[in-house]
mmCIF file of C-alpha atoms and ligand atoms in Angstrom:
data_model
loop_
_atom_site.group_PDB
_atom_site.id
_atom_site.type_symbol
_atom_site.label_atom_id
_atom_site.label_comp_id
_atom_site.label_asym_id
_atom_site.label_seq_id
_atom_site.Cartn_x
_atom_site.Cartn_y
_atom_site.Cartn_z
ATOM 1 C CA MET A 1 163.789 127.505 166.363
ATOM 2 C CA ILE A 2 166.811 125.394 165.370
ATOM 3 C CA GLY A 3 170.186 125.599 167.259
ATOM 4 C CA ILE A 4 173.536 125.380 165.524
ATOM 5 C CA SER A 5 176.082 124.253 168.167
ATOM 6 C CA ILE A 6 179.709 125.246 167.666
ATOM 7 C CA ALA A 7 182.433 124.241 170.112
ATOM 8 C CA THR A 8 185.699 126.270 169.595
ATOM 9 C CA LYS A 9 186.527 129.900 169.385
ATOM 10 C CA TRP A 10 188.174 129.288 165.982
ATOM 11 C CA GLU A 11 185.014 127.443 164.681
ATOM 12 C CA TYR A 12 182.734 130.288 165.933
ATOM 13 C CA GLU A 13 184.995 133.038 164.578
ATOM 14 C CA ALA A 14 184.825 131.356 161.114
ATOM 15 C CA THR A 15 181.094 131.368 161.536
ATOM 16 C CA LEU A 16 180.935 134.897 162.379
ATOM 17 C CA GLU A 17 183.083 135.775 159.323
ATOM 18 C CA TYR A 18 180.967 133.532 156.920
ATOM 19 C CA PHE A 19 177.724 135.054 158.014
ATOM 20 C CA GLY A 20 179.048 138.646 158.219
ATOM 21 C CA ILE A 21 177.898 139.181 161.855
ATOM 22 C CA LYS A 22 178.281 142.687 163.263
ATOM 23 C CA ASP A 23 179.271 143.330 166.900
ATOM 24 C CA ASN A 24 175.825 144.468 167.830
ATOM 25 C CA GLU A 25 174.304 141.058 166.686
ATOM 26 C CA ARG A 26 176.468 139.171 169.132
ATOM 27 C CA PHE A 27 175.061 138.215 172.670
ATOM 28 C CA GLY A 28 176.794 136.489 175.581
ATOM 29 C CA TYR A 29 175.484 133.709 177.628
ATOM 30 C CA PRO A 30 177.087 131.587 180.410
ATOM 31 C CA TYR A 31 178.864 129.201 177.956
ATOM 32 C CA GLY A 32 179.859 131.529 175.142
ATOM 33 C CA GLU A 33 178.129 133.540 172.511
ATOM 34 C CA TYR A 34 175.129 133.464 170.184
ATOM 35 C CA PHE A 35 173.601 135.230 167.180
ATOM 36 C CA LEU A 36 170.333 134.716 165.329
ATOM 37 C CA ARG A 37 169.755 134.343 161.565
ATOM 38 C CA THR A 38 166.771 133.355 159.410
ATOM 39 C CA ILE A 39 167.505 130.855 156.691
ATOM 40 C CA LYS A 40 164.818 129.175 154.557
ATOM 41 C CA ASN A 41 162.199 130.909 156.530
ATOM 42 C CA THR A 42 163.382 129.267 159.708
ATOM 43 C CA GLU A 43 164.906 130.947 162.718
ATOM 44 C CA LEU A 44 168.297 129.727 163.705
ATOM 45 C CA VAL A 45 170.381 130.417 166.746
ATOM 46 C CA PHE A 46 174.085 129.865 166.186
ATOM 47 C CA TYR A 47 176.024 129.379 169.576
ATOM 48 C CA SER A 48 179.555 128.607 170.799
ATOM 49 C CA THR A 49 179.701 126.216 173.763
ATOM 50 C CA GLY A 50 183.359 125.920 174.521
ATOM 51 C CA VAL A 51 185.156 122.518 174.021
ATOM 52 C CA ARG A 52 184.669 119.108 175.573
ATOM 53 C CA LYS A 53 181.734 117.157 176.828
ATOM 54 C CA VAL A 54 180.644 119.282 179.934
ATOM 55 C CA ASN A 55 180.715 122.529 177.977
ATOM 56 C CA GLY A 56 178.962 121.060 174.920
ATOM 57 C CA VAL A 57 176.203 119.468 177.082
ATOM 58 C CA GLY A 58 175.865 122.477 179.431
ATOM 59 C CA GLY A 59 175.577 125.014 176.440
ATOM 60 C CA ASN A 60 173.130 122.817 174.571
ATOM 61 C CA GLN A 61 170.844 122.178 177.591
ATOM 62 C CA TYR A 62 170.852 125.965 178.185
ATOM 63 C CA MET A 63 169.917 126.736 174.614
ATOM 64 C CA ILE A 64 167.246 123.965 174.354
ATOM 65 C CA SER A 65 165.594 125.365 177.500
ATOM 66 C CA LYS A 66 166.109 129.160 176.651
ATOM 67 C CA PHE A 67 164.759 128.990 172.929
ATOM 68 C CA ASN A 68 162.565 125.860 173.022
ATOM 69 C CA LEU A 69 164.681 124.364 170.175
ATOM 70 C CA THR A 70 163.087 121.664 168.025
ATOM 71 C CA LYS A 71 166.468 120.575 166.436
ATOM 72 C CA VAL A 72 170.050 121.005 167.218
ATOM 73 C CA ILE A 73 172.656 120.779 164.414
ATOM 74 C CA VAL A 74 176.163 120.275 165.808
ATOM 75 C CA ALA A 75 178.479 121.897 163.194
ATOM 76 C CA GLY A 76 182.341 121.744 163.462
ATOM 77 C CA THR A 77 185.554 119.857 162.987
ATOM 78 C CA CYS A 78 186.766 116.366 163.935
ATOM 79 C CA ALA A 79 189.692 113.948 163.726
ATOM 80 C CA GLY A 80 189.720 111.589 160.824
ATOM 81 C CA ILE A 81 189.900 107.936 161.900
ATOM 82 C CA ASP A 82 188.902 105.814 158.843
ATOM 83 C CA ASP A 83 191.903 106.473 156.670
ATOM 84 C CA THR A 84 190.010 106.010 153.449
ATOM 85 C CA PHE A 85 188.858 109.535 153.926
ATOM 86 C CA CYS A 86 190.819 112.888 153.904
ATOM 87 C CA ASN A 87 191.053 116.239 155.543
ATOM 88 C CA LEU A 88 188.026 118.581 154.748
ATOM 89 C CA ASP A 89 185.722 115.548 153.981
ATOM 90 C CA ILE A 90 182.258 116.290 155.559
ATOM 91 C CA PHE A 91 180.157 113.711 157.402
ATOM 92 C CA VAL A 92 176.631 113.491 158.778
ATOM 93 C CA PRO A 93 177.033 110.454 161.149
ATOM 94 C CA ASP A 94 174.018 107.990 161.751
ATOM 95 C CA LYS A 95 175.614 106.875 164.995
ATOM 96 C CA ALA A 96 177.115 108.861 167.823
ATOM 97 C CA VAL A 97 178.890 107.168 170.864
ATOM 98 C CA GLN A 98 180.786 108.116 173.904
ATOM 99 C CA TYR A 99 183.876 105.880 174.394
ATOM 100 C CA ASP A 100 185.327 107.189 177.595
ATOM 101 C CA CYS A 101 182.598 105.934 179.891
ATOM 102 C CA THR A 102 183.703 102.334 180.391
ATOM 103 C CA VAL A 103 186.528 100.572 182.107
ATOM 104 C CA LYS A 104 187.729 99.180 178.789
ATOM 105 C CA GLU A 105 190.172 96.591 180.383
ATOM 106 C CA ILE A 106 187.063 94.578 181.450
ATOM 107 C CA GLU A 107 183.999 96.157 179.623
ATOM 108 C CA PRO A 108 183.244 96.633 176.031
ATOM 109 C CA PHE A 109 184.907 99.625 174.374
ATOM 110 C CA ILE A 110 181.431 101.178 173.869
ATOM 111 C CA LYS A 111 178.334 100.398 176.020
ATOM 112 C CA GLN A 112 174.892 100.209 174.287
ATOM 113 C CA TYR A 113 173.706 102.725 176.780
ATOM 114 C CA PHE A 114 175.987 105.347 175.381
ATOM 115 C CA ILE A 115 175.093 104.811 171.713
ATOM 116 C CA VAL A 116 172.642 107.233 169.966
ATOM 117 C CA ASP A 117 171.238 106.105 166.581
ATOM 118 C CA ILE A 118 170.420 109.132 164.290
ATOM 119 C CA ASP A 119 167.661 108.632 161.663
ATOM 120 C CA LEU A 120 168.805 110.443 158.567
ATOM 121 C CA SER A 121 166.171 108.841 156.241
ATOM 122 C CA LYS A 122 164.327 112.162 155.475
ATOM 123 C CA TYR A 123 167.650 113.753 154.209
ATOM 124 C CA GLY A 124 168.483 111.445 151.391
ATOM 125 C CA ASN A 125 171.985 109.795 151.218
ATOM 126 C CA ASP A 126 174.056 112.288 149.351
ATOM 127 C CA PHE A 127 176.715 112.592 151.972
ATOM 128 C CA TYR A 128 179.229 110.484 153.835
ATOM 129 C CA THR A 129 177.933 108.976 157.104
ATOM 130 C CA GLY A 130 179.336 106.594 159.677
ATOM 131 C CA THR A 131 180.058 106.543 163.490
ATOM 132 C CA ILE A 132 181.351 109.500 165.411
ATOM 133 C CA ALA A 133 183.036 108.645 168.687
ATOM 134 C CA THR A 134 183.328 111.235 171.433
ATOM 135 C CA SER A 135 185.543 111.513 174.482
ATOM 136 C CA ASP A 136 186.898 114.333 176.622
ATOM 137 C CA LYS A 137 190.345 113.752 175.328
ATOM 138 C CA ALA A 138 191.504 114.858 171.766
ATOM 139 C CA VAL A 139 192.777 112.121 169.533
ATOM 140 C CA VAL A 140 196.455 112.921 169.329
ATOM 141 C CA MET A 141 198.448 109.928 170.424
ATOM 142 C CA TRP A 142 198.798 107.100 167.872
ATOM 143 C CA LYS A 143 197.658 104.290 170.284
ATOM 144 C CA ASP A 144 194.481 106.174 170.792
ATOM 145 C CA TYR A 145 193.965 106.443 167.021
ATOM 146 C CA VAL A 146 194.640 102.694 166.458
ATOM 147 C CA GLU A 147 192.062 101.813 169.242
ATOM 148 C CA LEU A 148 189.354 103.847 167.530
ATOM 149 C CA LYS A 149 190.234 102.341 164.225
ATOM 150 C CA GLU A 150 190.119 98.808 165.580
ATOM 151 C CA ASN A 151 186.579 99.589 166.837
ATOM 152 C CA GLU A 152 185.458 100.791 163.456
ATOM 153 C CA ILE A 153 185.030 104.347 164.280
ATOM 154 C CA THR A 154 184.759 106.725 161.268
ATOM 155 C CA ILE A 155 185.542 110.164 162.860
ATOM 156 C CA ALA A 156 186.116 111.416 166.460
ATOM 157 C CA ASP A 157 185.541 114.544 168.465
ATOM 158 C CA THR A 158 185.218 115.857 171.877
ATOM 159 C CA GLU A 159 181.503 116.974 172.219
ATOM 160 C CA ALA A 160 179.014 115.453 169.577
ATOM 161 C CA GLY A 161 178.215 112.013 171.200
ATOM 162 C CA ALA A 162 177.374 113.759 174.462
ATOM 163 C CA ILE A 163 175.212 116.446 172.863
ATOM 164 C CA ALA A 164 173.328 113.870 170.822
ATOM 165 C CA TYR A 165 172.818 111.887 174.057
ATOM 166 C CA ILE A 166 171.199 114.866 175.967
ATOM 167 C CA CYS A 167 169.144 115.953 172.854
ATOM 168 C CA LYS A 168 167.619 112.493 172.985
ATOM 169 C CA LYS A 169 166.795 112.975 176.693
ATOM 170 C CA ASN A 170 164.985 116.268 175.731
ATOM 171 C CA ASP A 171 163.279 114.655 172.777
ATOM 172 C CA VAL A 172 165.010 117.198 170.496
ATOM 173 C CA GLU A 173 166.276 115.985 167.028
ATOM 174 C CA CYS A 174 170.088 116.166 166.720
ATOM 175 C CA ILE A 175 172.039 116.145 163.422
ATOM 176 C CA ILE A 176 175.744 116.412 163.369
ATOM 177 C CA ILE A 177 177.619 117.808 160.540
ATOM 178 C CA LYS A 178 181.286 117.522 160.925
ATOM 179 C CA GLY A 179 184.384 117.925 158.679
ATOM 180 C CA ILE A 180 187.871 116.340 159.192
ATOM 181 C CA SER A 181 190.325 118.995 160.242
ATOM 182 C CA ASP A 182 193.220 116.624 161.244
ATOM 183 C CA PHE A 183 194.527 113.117 161.443
ATOM 184 C CA PRO A 184 196.747 111.982 164.280
ATOM 185 C CA THR A 185 200.282 111.196 163.117
ATOM 186 C CA ASP A 186 202.518 108.435 164.405
ATOM 187 C CA GLU A 187 204.736 110.086 167.013
ATOM 188 C CA ARG A 188 206.353 106.838 168.326
ATOM 189 C CA ASN A 189 209.612 107.505 166.466
ATOM 190 C CA THR A 190 209.628 111.363 166.506
ATOM 191 C CA ASP A 191 209.431 114.160 168.872
ATOM 192 C CA LYS A 192 205.936 113.821 170.631
ATOM 193 C CA PHE A 193 205.597 117.616 171.153
ATOM 194 C CA GLU A 194 206.577 118.556 167.711
ATOM 195 C CA SER A 195 204.204 116.062 166.230
ATOM 196 C CA ASN A 196 201.423 117.462 168.348
ATOM 197 C CA MET A 197 202.251 120.939 167.498
ATOM 198 C CA GLU A 198 202.058 120.016 163.761
ATOM 199 C CA GLN A 199 198.616 118.444 164.337
ATOM 200 C CA ILE A 200 197.343 121.540 166.142
ATOM 201 C CA ASN A 201 198.587 123.837 163.221
ATOM 202 C CA VAL A 202 196.819 121.623 160.628
ATOM 203 C CA TYR A 203 193.651 121.801 162.766
ATOM 204 C CA LEU A 204 193.956 125.543 162.909
ATOM 205 C CA GLU A 205 194.653 125.923 159.155
ATOM 206 C CA ASN A 206 191.662 123.623 158.217
ATOM 207 C CA THR A 207 189.034 124.970 160.601
ATOM 208 C CA PRO A 208 187.659 127.874 158.653
ATOM 209 C CA LYS A 209 187.902 125.744 155.369
ATOM 210 C CA VAL A 210 185.642 123.033 157.115
ATOM 211 C CA MET A 211 183.121 125.630 158.505
ATOM 212 C CA ASN A 212 182.887 127.346 155.160
ATOM 213 C CA LYS A 213 182.139 123.982 153.493
ATOM 214 C CA ILE A 214 179.548 122.955 156.052
ATOM 215 C CA PHE A 215 177.799 126.358 155.763
ATOM 216 C CA GLY A 216 178.107 126.576 151.999
ATOM 217 C CA GLU A 217 177.278 123.066 150.962
ATOM 218 C CA TYR A 218 175.584 121.118 153.792
ATOM 219 C CA LEU A 219 173.572 123.231 156.206
ATOM 220 C CA LYS A 220 170.575 124.108 154.220
ATOM 221 C CA ARG A 221 169.415 120.662 153.418
ATOM 222 C CA PHE A 222 169.272 119.762 157.142
ATOM 223 C CA ILE A 223 167.150 122.751 158.174
HETATM 224 N N1 V47 B 301 192.100 115.331 166.918
HETATM 225 C C1 V47 B 301 190.973 115.598 167.303
HETATM 226 N N2 V47 B 301 190.470 114.869 168.449
HETATM 227 C C2 V47 B 301 189.270 115.221 168.987
HETATM 228 N N3 V47 B 301 188.525 116.262 168.569
HETATM 229 C C3 V47 B 301 188.954 117.027 167.490
HETATM 230 C C4 V47 B 301 190.081 116.618 166.852
HETATM 231 N N4 V47 B 301 190.331 117.586 165.882
HETATM 232 C C5 V47 B 301 189.275 118.399 165.873
HETATM 233 N N5 V47 B 301 188.524 118.080 166.862
HETATM 234 C C6 V47 B 301 187.275 118.879 167.279
HETATM 235 O O1 V47 B 301 187.775 120.254 167.327
HETATM 236 C C7 V47 B 301 187.764 120.816 168.442
HETATM 237 C C8 V47 B 301 189.174 121.118 169.122
HETATM 238 C C9 V47 B 301 190.262 120.324 168.597
HETATM 239 C C10 V47 B 301 191.265 119.970 169.638
HETATM 240 O O2 V47 B 301 190.968 120.101 170.746
HETATM 241 C C11 V47 B 301 192.561 119.534 169.060
HETATM 242 C C12 V47 B 301 192.764 119.379 167.727
HETATM 243 C C13 V47 B 301 193.956 118.892 167.355
HETATM 244 C C14 V47 B 301 194.980 118.679 168.277
HETATM 245 C C15 V47 B 301 194.662 118.910 169.637
HETATM 246 C C16 V47 B 301 195.691 118.640 170.649
HETATM 247 O O3 V47 B 301 195.520 118.718 171.902
HETATM 248 O O4 V47 B 301 196.970 118.274 170.299
HETATM 249 C C17 V47 B 301 193.511 119.381 169.997
HETATM 250 C C18 V47 B 301 187.160 119.909 169.453
HETATM 251 O O5 V47 B 301 186.076 120.615 169.930
HETATM 252 C C19 V47 B 301 186.724 118.633 168.641
HETATM 253 O O6 V47 B 301 185.275 118.466 168.678
#
């Protein structure tokens, strides 16, 4: 069985809609909900975990143990960091890192211990790849965005690096398929709260578009 890990309620609602899931096909578990589907003769369990690293890791460890998963595909949205890309571009990163685990004033921004390399060689190269960086805080403030750019990060989110890390501990393959829902905007000369609200609205508008693109154009080739 392959697990499809989804973080937010908006991402999960778009997933229910995409697959036309009825109420009696939805089941609860401690971190959220799940439903089952067979695609390409393979059983899949789609589940919501809730946001941030603790929920992402807890939900995935639960599902790996409950369904004996052989692979986890993390599907969802992310912040764009490399500005050569645009909203709705989809990535399958070959590196996942956590960047909030070090004292950055005296230690490297990312420690080797928190880097997970992802071998994508059997899936071809017909997709954007790069490094996804994960922390518990969303990338909203301009200084956080600039720091990620300076460290050559491609995209950022709040779960995937930690999920990839625990998949490795369980010896379960982890593939991350993420689409850019939003880019931080420079709030330094504007109203911080208005700028944040604008980013959240862009995120909400783009979430179903990203999920439809992932399921319609990317999911099958990674099953
Ligand atoms: N900018 C981002 N940074 C990090 N992760 C991002 C970003 N965008 C999308 N994600 C991904 O989507 C989900 C939720 C998105 C989220 O929390 C968010 C989005 C935009 C603004 C704000 C805010 O507080 O102003 C919060 C997370 O689970 C994460 O995996």
